[in-house]
PDB file of C-alpha atoms in Angstrom:
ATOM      1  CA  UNK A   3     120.491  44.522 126.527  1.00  0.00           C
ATOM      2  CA  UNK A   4     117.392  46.060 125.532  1.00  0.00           C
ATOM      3  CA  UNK A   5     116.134  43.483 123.284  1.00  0.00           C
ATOM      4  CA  UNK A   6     116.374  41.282 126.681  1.00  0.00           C
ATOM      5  CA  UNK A   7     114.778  43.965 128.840  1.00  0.00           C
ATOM      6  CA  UNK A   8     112.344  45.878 126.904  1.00  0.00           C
ATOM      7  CA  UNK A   9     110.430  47.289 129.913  1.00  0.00           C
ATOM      8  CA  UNK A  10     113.808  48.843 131.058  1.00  0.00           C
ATOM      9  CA  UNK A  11     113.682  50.040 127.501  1.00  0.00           C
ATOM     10  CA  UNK A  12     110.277  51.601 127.703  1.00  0.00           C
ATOM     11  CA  UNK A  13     110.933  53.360 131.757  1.00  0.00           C
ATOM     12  CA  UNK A  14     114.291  54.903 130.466  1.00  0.00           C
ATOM     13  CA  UNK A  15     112.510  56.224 126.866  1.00  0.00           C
ATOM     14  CA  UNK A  16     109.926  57.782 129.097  1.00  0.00           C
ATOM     15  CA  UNK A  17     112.030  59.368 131.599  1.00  0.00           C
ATOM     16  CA  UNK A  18     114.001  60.955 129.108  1.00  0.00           C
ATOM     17  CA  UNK A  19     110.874  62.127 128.132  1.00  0.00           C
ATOM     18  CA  UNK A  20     110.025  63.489 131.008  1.00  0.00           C
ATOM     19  CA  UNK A  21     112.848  65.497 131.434  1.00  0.00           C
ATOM     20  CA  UNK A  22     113.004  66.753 128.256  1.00  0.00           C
ATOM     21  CA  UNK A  23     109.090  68.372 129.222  1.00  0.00           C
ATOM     22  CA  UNK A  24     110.160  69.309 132.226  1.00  0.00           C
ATOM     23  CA  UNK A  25     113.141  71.729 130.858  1.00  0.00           C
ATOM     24  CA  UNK A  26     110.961  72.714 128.059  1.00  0.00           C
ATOM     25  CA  UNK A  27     108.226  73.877 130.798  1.00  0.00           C
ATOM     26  CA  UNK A  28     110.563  75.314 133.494  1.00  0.00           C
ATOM     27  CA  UNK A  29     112.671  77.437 130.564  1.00  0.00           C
ATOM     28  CA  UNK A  30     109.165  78.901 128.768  1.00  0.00           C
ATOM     29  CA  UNK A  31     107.965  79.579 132.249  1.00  0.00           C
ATOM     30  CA  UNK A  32     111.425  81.572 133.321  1.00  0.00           C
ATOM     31  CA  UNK A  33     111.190  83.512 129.766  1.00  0.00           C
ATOM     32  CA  UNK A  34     107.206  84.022 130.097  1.00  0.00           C
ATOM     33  CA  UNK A  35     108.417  85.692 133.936  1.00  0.00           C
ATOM     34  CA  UNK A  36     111.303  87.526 132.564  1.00  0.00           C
ATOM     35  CA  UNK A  37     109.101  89.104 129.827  1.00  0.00           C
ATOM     36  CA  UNK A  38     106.933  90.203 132.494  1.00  0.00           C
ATOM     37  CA  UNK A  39     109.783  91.800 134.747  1.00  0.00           C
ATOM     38  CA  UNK A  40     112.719  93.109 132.222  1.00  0.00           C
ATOM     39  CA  UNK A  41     112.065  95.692 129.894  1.00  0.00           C
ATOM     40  CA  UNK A  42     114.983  97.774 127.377  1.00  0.00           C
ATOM     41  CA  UNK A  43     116.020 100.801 129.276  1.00  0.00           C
ATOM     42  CA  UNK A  44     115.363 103.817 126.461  1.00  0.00           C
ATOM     43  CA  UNK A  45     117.760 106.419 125.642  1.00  0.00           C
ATOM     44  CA  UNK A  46     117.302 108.909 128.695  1.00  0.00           C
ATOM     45  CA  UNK A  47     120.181 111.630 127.818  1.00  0.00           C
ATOM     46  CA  UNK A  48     118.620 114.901 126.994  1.00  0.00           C
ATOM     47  CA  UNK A  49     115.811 114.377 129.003  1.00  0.00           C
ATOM     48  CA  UNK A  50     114.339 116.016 131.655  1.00  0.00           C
ATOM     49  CA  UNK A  51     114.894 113.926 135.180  1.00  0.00           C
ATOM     50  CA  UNK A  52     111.645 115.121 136.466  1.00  0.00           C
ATOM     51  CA  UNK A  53     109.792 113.720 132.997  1.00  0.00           C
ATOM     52  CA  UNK A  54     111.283 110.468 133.320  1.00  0.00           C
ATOM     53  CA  UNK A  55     110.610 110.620 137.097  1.00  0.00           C
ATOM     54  CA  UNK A  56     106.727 111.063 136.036  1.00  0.00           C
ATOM     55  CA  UNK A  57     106.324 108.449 133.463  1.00  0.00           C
ATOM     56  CA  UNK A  58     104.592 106.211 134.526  1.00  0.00           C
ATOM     57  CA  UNK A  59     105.606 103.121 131.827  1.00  0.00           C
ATOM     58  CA  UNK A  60     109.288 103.235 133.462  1.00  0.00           C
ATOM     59  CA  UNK A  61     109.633 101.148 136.799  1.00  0.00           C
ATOM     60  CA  UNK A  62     112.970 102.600 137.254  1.00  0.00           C
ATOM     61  CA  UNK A  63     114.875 103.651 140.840  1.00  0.00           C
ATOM     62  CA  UNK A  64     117.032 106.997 139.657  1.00  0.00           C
ATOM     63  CA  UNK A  65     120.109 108.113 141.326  1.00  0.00           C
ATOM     64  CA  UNK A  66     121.883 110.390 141.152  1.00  0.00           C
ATOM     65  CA  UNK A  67     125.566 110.873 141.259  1.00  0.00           C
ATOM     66  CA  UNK A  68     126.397 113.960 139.330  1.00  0.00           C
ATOM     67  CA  UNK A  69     125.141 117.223 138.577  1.00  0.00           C
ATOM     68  CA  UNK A  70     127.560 119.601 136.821  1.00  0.00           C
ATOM     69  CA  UNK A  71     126.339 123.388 136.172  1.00  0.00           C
ATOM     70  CA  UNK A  72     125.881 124.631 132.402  1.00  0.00           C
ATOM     71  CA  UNK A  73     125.298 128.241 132.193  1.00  0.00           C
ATOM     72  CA  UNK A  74     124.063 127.427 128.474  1.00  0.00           C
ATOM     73  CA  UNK A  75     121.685 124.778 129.713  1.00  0.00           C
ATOM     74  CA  UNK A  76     118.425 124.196 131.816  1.00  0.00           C
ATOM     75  CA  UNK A  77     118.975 122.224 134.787  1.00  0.00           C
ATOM     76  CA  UNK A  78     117.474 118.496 135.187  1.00  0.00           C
ATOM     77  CA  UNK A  79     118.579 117.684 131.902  1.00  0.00           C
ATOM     78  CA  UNK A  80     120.207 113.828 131.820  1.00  0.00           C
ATOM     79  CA  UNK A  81     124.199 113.989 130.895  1.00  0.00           C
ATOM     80  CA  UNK A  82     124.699 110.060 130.742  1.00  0.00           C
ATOM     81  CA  UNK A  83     123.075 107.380 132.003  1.00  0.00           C
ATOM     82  CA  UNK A  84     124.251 103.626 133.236  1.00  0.00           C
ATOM     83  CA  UNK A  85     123.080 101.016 131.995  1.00  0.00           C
ATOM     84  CA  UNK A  86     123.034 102.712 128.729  1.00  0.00           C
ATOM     85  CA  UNK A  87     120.402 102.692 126.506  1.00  0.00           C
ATOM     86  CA  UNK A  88     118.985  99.335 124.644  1.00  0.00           C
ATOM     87  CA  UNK A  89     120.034  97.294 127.853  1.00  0.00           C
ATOM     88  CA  UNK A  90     117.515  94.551 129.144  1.00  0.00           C
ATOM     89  CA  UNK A  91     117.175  95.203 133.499  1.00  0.00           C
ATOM     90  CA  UNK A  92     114.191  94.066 135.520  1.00  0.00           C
ATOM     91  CA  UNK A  93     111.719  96.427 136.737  1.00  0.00           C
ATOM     92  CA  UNK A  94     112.592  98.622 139.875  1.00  0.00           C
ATOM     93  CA  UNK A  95     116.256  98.368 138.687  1.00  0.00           C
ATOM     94  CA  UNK A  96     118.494 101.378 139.660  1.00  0.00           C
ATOM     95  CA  UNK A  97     119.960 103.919 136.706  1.00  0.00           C
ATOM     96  CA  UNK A  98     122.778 105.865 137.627  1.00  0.00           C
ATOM     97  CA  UNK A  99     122.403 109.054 135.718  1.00  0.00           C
ATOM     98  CA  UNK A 100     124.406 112.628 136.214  1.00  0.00           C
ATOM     99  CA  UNK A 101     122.284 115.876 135.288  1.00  0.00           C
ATOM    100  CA  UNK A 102     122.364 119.462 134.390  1.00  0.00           C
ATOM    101  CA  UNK A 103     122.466 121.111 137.921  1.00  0.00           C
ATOM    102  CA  UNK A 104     119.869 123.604 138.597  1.00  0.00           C
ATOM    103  CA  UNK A 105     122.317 126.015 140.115  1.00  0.00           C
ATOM    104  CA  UNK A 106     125.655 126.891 140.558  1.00  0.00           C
ATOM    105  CA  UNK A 107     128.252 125.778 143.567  1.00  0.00           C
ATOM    106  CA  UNK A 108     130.688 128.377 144.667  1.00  0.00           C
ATOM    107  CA  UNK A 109     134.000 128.171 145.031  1.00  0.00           C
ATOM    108  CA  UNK A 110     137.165 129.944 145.808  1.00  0.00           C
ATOM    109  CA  UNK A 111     138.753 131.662 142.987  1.00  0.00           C
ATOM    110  CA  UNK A 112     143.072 130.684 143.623  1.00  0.00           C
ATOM    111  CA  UNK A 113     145.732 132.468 143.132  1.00  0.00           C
ATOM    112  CA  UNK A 114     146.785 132.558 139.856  1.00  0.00           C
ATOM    113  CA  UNK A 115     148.493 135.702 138.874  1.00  0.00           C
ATOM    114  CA  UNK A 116     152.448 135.061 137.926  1.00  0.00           C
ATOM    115  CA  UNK A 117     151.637 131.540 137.002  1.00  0.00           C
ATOM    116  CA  UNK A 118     151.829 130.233 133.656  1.00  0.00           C
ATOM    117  CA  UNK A 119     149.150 130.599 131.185  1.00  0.00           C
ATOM    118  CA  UNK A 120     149.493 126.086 131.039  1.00  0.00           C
ATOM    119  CA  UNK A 121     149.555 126.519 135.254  1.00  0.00           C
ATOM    120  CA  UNK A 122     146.468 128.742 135.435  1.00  0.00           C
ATOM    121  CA  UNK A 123     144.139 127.032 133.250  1.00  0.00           C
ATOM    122  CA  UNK A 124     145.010 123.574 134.464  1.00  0.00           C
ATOM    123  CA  UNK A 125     144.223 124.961 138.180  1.00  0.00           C
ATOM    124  CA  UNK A 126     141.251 126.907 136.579  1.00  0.00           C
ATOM    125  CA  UNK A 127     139.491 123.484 135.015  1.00  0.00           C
ATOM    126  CA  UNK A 128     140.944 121.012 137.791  1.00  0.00           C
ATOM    127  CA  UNK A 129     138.305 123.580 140.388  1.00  0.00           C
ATOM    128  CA  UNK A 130     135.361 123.525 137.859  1.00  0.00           C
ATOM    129  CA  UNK A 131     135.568 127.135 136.750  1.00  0.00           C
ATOM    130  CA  UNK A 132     136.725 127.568 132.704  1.00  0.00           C
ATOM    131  CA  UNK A 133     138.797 129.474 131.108  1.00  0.00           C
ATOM    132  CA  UNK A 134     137.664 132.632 129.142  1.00  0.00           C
ATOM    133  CA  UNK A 135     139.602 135.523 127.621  1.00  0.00           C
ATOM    134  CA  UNK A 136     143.350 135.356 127.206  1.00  0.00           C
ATOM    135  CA  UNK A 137     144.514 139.067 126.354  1.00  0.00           C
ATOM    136  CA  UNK A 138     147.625 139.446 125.974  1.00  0.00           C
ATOM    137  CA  UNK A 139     149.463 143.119 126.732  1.00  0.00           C
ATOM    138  CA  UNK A 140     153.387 143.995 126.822  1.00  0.00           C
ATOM    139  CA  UNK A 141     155.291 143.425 129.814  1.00  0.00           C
ATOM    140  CA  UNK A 142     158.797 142.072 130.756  1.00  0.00           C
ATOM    141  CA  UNK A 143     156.585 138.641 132.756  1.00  0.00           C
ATOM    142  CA  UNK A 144     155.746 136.629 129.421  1.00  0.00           C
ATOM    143  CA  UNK A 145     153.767 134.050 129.765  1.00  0.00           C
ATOM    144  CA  UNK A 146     152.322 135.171 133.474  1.00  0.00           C
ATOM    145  CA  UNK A 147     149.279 135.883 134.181  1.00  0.00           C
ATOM    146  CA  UNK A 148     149.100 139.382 135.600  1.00  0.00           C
ATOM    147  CA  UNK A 149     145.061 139.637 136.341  1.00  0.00           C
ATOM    148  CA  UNK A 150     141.551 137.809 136.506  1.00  0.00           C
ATOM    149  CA  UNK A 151     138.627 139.587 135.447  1.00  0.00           C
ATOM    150  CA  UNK A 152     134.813 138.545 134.777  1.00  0.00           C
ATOM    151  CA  UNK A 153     132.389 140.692 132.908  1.00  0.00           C
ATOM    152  CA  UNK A 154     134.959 143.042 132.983  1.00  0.00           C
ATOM    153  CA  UNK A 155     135.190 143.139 137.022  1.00  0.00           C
ATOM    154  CA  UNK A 156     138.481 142.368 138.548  1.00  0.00           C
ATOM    155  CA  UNK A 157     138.700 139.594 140.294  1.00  0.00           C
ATOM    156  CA  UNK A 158     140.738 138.846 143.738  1.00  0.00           C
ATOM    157  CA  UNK A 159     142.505 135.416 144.823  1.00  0.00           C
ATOM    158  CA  UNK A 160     140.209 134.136 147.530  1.00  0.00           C
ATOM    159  CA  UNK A 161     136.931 135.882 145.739  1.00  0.00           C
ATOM    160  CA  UNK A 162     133.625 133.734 145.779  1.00  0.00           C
ATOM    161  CA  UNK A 163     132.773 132.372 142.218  1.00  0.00           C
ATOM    162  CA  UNK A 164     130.128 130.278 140.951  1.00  0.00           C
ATOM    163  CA  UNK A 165     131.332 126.911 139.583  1.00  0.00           C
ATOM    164  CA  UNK A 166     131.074 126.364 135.609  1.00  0.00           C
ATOM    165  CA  UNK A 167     131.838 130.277 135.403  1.00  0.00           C
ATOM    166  CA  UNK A 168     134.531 131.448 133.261  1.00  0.00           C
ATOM    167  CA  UNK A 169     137.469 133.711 134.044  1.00  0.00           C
ATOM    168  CA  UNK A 170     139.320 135.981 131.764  1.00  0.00           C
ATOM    169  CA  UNK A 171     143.095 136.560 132.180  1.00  0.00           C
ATOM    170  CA  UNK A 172     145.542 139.263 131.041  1.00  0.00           C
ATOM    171  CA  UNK A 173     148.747 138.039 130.420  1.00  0.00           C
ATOM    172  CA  UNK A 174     152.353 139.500 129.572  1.00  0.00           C
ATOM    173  CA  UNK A 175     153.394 139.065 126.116  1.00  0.00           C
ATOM    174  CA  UNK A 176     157.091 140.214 126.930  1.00  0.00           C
ATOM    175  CA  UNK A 177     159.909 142.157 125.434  1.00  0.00           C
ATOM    176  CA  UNK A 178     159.215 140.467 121.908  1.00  0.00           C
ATOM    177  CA  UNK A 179     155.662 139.334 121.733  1.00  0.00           C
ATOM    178  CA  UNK A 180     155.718 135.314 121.052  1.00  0.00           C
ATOM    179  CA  UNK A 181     153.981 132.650 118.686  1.00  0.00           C
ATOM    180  CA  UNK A 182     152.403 129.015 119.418  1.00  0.00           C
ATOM    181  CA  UNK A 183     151.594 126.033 117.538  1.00  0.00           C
ATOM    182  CA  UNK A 184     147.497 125.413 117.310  1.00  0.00           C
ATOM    183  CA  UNK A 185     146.432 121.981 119.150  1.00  0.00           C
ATOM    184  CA  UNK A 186     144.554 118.742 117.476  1.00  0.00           C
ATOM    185  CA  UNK A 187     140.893 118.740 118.982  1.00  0.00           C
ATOM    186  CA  UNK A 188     138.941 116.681 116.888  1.00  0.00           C
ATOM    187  CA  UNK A 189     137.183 114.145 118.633  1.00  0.00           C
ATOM    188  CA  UNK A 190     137.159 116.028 121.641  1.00  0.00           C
ATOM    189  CA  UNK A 191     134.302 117.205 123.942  1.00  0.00           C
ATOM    190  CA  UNK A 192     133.750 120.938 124.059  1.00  0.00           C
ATOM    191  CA  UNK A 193     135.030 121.063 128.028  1.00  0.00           C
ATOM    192  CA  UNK A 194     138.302 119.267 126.555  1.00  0.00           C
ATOM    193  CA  UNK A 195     138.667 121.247 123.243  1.00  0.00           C
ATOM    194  CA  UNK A 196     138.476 124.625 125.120  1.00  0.00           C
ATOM    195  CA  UNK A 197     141.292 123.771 127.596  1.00  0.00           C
ATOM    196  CA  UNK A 198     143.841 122.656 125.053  1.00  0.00           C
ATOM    197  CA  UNK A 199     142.609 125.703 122.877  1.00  0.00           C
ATOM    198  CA  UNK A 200     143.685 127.773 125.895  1.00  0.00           C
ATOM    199  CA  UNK A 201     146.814 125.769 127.366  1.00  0.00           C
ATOM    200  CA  UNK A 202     148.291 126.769 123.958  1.00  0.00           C
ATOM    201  CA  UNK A 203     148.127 130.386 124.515  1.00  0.00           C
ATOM    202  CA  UNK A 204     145.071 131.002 121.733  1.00  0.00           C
ATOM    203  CA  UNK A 205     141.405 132.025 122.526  1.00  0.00           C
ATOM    204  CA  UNK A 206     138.289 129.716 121.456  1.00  0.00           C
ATOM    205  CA  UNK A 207     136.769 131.977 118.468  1.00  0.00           C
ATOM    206  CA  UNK A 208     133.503 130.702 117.712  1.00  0.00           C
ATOM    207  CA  UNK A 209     131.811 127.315 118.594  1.00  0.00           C
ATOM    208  CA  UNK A 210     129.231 125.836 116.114  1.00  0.00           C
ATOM    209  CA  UNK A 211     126.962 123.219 116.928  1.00  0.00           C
ATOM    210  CA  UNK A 212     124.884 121.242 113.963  1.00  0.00           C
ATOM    211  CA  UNK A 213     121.395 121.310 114.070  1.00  0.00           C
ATOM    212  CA  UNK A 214     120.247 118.634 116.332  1.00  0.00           C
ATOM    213  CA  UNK A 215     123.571 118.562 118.006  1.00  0.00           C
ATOM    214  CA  UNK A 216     123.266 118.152 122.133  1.00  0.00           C
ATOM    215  CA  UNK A 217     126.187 119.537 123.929  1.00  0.00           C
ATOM    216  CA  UNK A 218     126.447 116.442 126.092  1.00  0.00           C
ATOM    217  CA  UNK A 219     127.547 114.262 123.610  1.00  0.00           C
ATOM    218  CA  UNK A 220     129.014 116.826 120.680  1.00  0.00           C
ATOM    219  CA  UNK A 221     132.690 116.669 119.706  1.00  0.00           C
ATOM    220  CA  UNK A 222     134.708 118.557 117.516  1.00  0.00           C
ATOM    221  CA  UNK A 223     135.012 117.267 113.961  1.00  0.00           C
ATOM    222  CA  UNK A 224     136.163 121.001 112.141  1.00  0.00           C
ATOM    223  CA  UNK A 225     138.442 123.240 113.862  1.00  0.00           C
ATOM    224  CA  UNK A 226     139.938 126.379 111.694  1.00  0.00           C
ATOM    225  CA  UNK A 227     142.812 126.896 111.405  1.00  0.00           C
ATOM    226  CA  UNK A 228     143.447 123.484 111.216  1.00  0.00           C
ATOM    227  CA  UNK A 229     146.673 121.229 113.038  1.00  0.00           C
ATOM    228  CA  UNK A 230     149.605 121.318 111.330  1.00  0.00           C
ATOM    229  CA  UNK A 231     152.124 120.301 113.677  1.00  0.00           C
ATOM    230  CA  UNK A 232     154.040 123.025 112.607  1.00  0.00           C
ATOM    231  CA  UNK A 233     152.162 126.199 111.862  1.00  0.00           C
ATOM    232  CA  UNK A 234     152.805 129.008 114.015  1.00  0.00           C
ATOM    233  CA  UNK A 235     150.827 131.917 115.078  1.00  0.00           C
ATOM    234  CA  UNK A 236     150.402 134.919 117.545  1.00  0.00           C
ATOM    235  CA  UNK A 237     149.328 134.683 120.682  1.00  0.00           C
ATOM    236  CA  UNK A 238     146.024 135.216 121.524  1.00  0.00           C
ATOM    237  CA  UNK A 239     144.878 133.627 117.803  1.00  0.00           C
ATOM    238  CA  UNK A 240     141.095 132.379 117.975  1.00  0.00           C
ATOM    239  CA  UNK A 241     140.351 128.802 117.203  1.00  0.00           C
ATOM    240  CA  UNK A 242     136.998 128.342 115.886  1.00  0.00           C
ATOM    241  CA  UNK A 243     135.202 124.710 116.302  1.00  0.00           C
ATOM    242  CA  UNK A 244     132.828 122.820 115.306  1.00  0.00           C
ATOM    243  CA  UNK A 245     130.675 120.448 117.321  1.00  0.00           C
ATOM    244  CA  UNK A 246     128.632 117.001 116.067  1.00  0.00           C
ATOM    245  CA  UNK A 247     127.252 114.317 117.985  1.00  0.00           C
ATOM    246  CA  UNK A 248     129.506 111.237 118.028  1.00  0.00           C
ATOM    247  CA  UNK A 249     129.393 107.754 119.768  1.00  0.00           C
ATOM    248  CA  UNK A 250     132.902 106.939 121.573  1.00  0.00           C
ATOM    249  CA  UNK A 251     133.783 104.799 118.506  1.00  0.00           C
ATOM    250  CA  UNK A 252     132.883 107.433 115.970  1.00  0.00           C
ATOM    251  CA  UNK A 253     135.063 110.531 117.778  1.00  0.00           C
ATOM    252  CA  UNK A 254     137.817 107.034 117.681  1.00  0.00           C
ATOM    253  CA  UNK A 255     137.411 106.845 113.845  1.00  0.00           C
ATOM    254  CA  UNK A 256     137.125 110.940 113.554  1.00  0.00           C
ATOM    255  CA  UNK A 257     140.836 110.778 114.953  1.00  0.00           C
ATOM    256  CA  UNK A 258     142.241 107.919 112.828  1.00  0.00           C
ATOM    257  CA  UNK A 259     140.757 108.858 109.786  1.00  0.00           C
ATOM    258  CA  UNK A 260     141.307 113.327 109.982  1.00  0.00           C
ATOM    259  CA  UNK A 261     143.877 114.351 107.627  1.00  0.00           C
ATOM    260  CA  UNK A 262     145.192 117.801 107.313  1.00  0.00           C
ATOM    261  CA  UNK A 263     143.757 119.786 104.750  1.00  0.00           C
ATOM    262  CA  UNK A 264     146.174 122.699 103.459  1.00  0.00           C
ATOM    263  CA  UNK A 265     143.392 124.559 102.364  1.00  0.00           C
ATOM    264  CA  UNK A 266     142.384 125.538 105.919  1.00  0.00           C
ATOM    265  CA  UNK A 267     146.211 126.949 107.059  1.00  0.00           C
ATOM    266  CA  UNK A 268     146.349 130.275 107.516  1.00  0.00           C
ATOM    267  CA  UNK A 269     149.919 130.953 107.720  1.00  0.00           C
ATOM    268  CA  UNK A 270     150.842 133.816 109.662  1.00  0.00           C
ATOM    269  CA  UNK A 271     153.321 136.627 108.046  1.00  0.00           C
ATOM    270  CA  UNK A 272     155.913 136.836 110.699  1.00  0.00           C
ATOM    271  CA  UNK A 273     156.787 133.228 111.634  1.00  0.00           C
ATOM    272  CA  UNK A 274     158.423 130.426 109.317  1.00  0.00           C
ATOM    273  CA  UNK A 275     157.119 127.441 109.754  1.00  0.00           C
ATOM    274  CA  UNK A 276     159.781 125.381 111.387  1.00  0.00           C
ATOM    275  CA  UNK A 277     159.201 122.159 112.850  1.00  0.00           C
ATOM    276  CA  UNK A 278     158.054 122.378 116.878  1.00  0.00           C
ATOM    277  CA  UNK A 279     157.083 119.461 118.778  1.00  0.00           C
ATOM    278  CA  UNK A 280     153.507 118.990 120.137  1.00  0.00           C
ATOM    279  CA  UNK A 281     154.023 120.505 123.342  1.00  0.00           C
ATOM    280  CA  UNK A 282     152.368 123.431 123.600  1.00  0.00           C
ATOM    281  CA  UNK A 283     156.033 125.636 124.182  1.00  0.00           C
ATOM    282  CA  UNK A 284     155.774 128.680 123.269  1.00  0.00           C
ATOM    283  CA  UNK A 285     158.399 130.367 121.016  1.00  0.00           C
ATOM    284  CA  UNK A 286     159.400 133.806 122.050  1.00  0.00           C
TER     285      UNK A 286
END
């Protein structure tokens, strides 16, 4: 057909041509724009809001949906940030970040006393206020909480508290005093750690960041004594962790890959070690 028509030949060749160039020109000059509009968004957590706010080199819209109060920690310091870090947006683009807050909310403090220890701390966490203390004394109510103190000031069911705060609780032992099994906490956040520490009826001992390590994104990765499954011990036993920075998929492979080491058992004198489930019941 062509050999027949060869100008057809020739218009067809050079409108192929044409719209090869064309694509070519329209697809650099969409790149050449996006260069000019998208930038990667840097890792903000840890920051200061106000710092970001003030540089100059980020055309970024900041909102805010979060601010949660850290009595260890300035406020205005970036928790999380989304889009996270690395990801391509176009200048102006919103970032949904949730900060350190500058200052504590108040709250109510509930009722708590003849609730469980498991009751109390899940109403404790579920209103933003922590757990602190668990001292245990005799009395026929085990397992009840009998008082709230803070700083060593008693504390009242309706009394105004500051969010984040942390509330000690005395709490009956009963007629024969009573042992629990430790929890598994690696790979969780400090906030998480702490309330399974105290939902089992032990105390958080001491807590041991690594150098470098931000509290935003540490997690356990060492916790003495270690889980068993089985172990008992007293009431009221401290749990000492250990905190690390860890990606999502790292505290994942922290849980697949932990393995407990018998070395780090303390076995108490009192209890055998019987199998219990991983419940949290406590054996009186």
């Amino acid at each position: 057909m062509f050999q027949k028509h060869p100008i057809l030949k020739h218009l067809l060749l050079m409108v192929a041509v044409s719209v090869v160039v064309l694509t070519v020109v329209f697809l650099g000059i969409k790149l050449y724009a996006r260069q000019g509009h998208e930038f990667e968004l840097p890792d903000m957590v840890g920051a200061d809001i106000e710092d970001m706010r003030a540089d100059a080199s980020l055309d970024i819209n900041y909102v805010i949906i979060d601010s949660i109060y850290d009595e260890h920690d300035a406020g205005g310091r970036i928790l999380s940030q989304d889009p996270k870090a690395g990801t391509r947006v176009k200048k102006g683009r919103k970032v949904y970040v949730s900060i350190t807050a500058y200052s504590a909310d108040k709250t109510f403090l509930p009722d708590l006393c003849d609730l469980s220890v498991r009751q109390a701390v899940s109403q404790l966490f579920s209103m933003g206020l922590q757990g602190g203390t668990l001292r245990f004394v005799e009395s026929p109510d085990r397992n009840a909480v009998l008082s709230l103190s803070q700083n060593g000031r008693t504390l009242q069911a309706g009394q105004e508290v500051s969010r984040g705060s942390r509330i000690d609780m005395v709490v009956g032992l009963g007629d024969e005093g009573g042992y629990t099994v430790v929890p598994f906490v690696i790979g969780k956040n400090a906030k998480e750690a702490r309330r399974d520490v105290l939902t089992a009826s032990m105390n958080v001992g001491r807590e041991i960041y690594d150098a470098g390590a931000s509290r935003a994104n540490a997690v356990v990765y060492r916790q003495e004594p270690g889980y068993t499954g089985i172990t008992r011990y007293p009431l009221g036993t401290e749990v000492h962790l250990y905190y690390r920075d860890a990606s999502e998929q790292e505290a994942e492979r922290m849980i697949r890959e932990f393995k407990i080491d018998s070395s780090d058992i303390v076995q108490p004198e009192e209890p055998s070690a019987e199998p219990m489930d991983d419940s949290y019941d406590l054996e009186w």
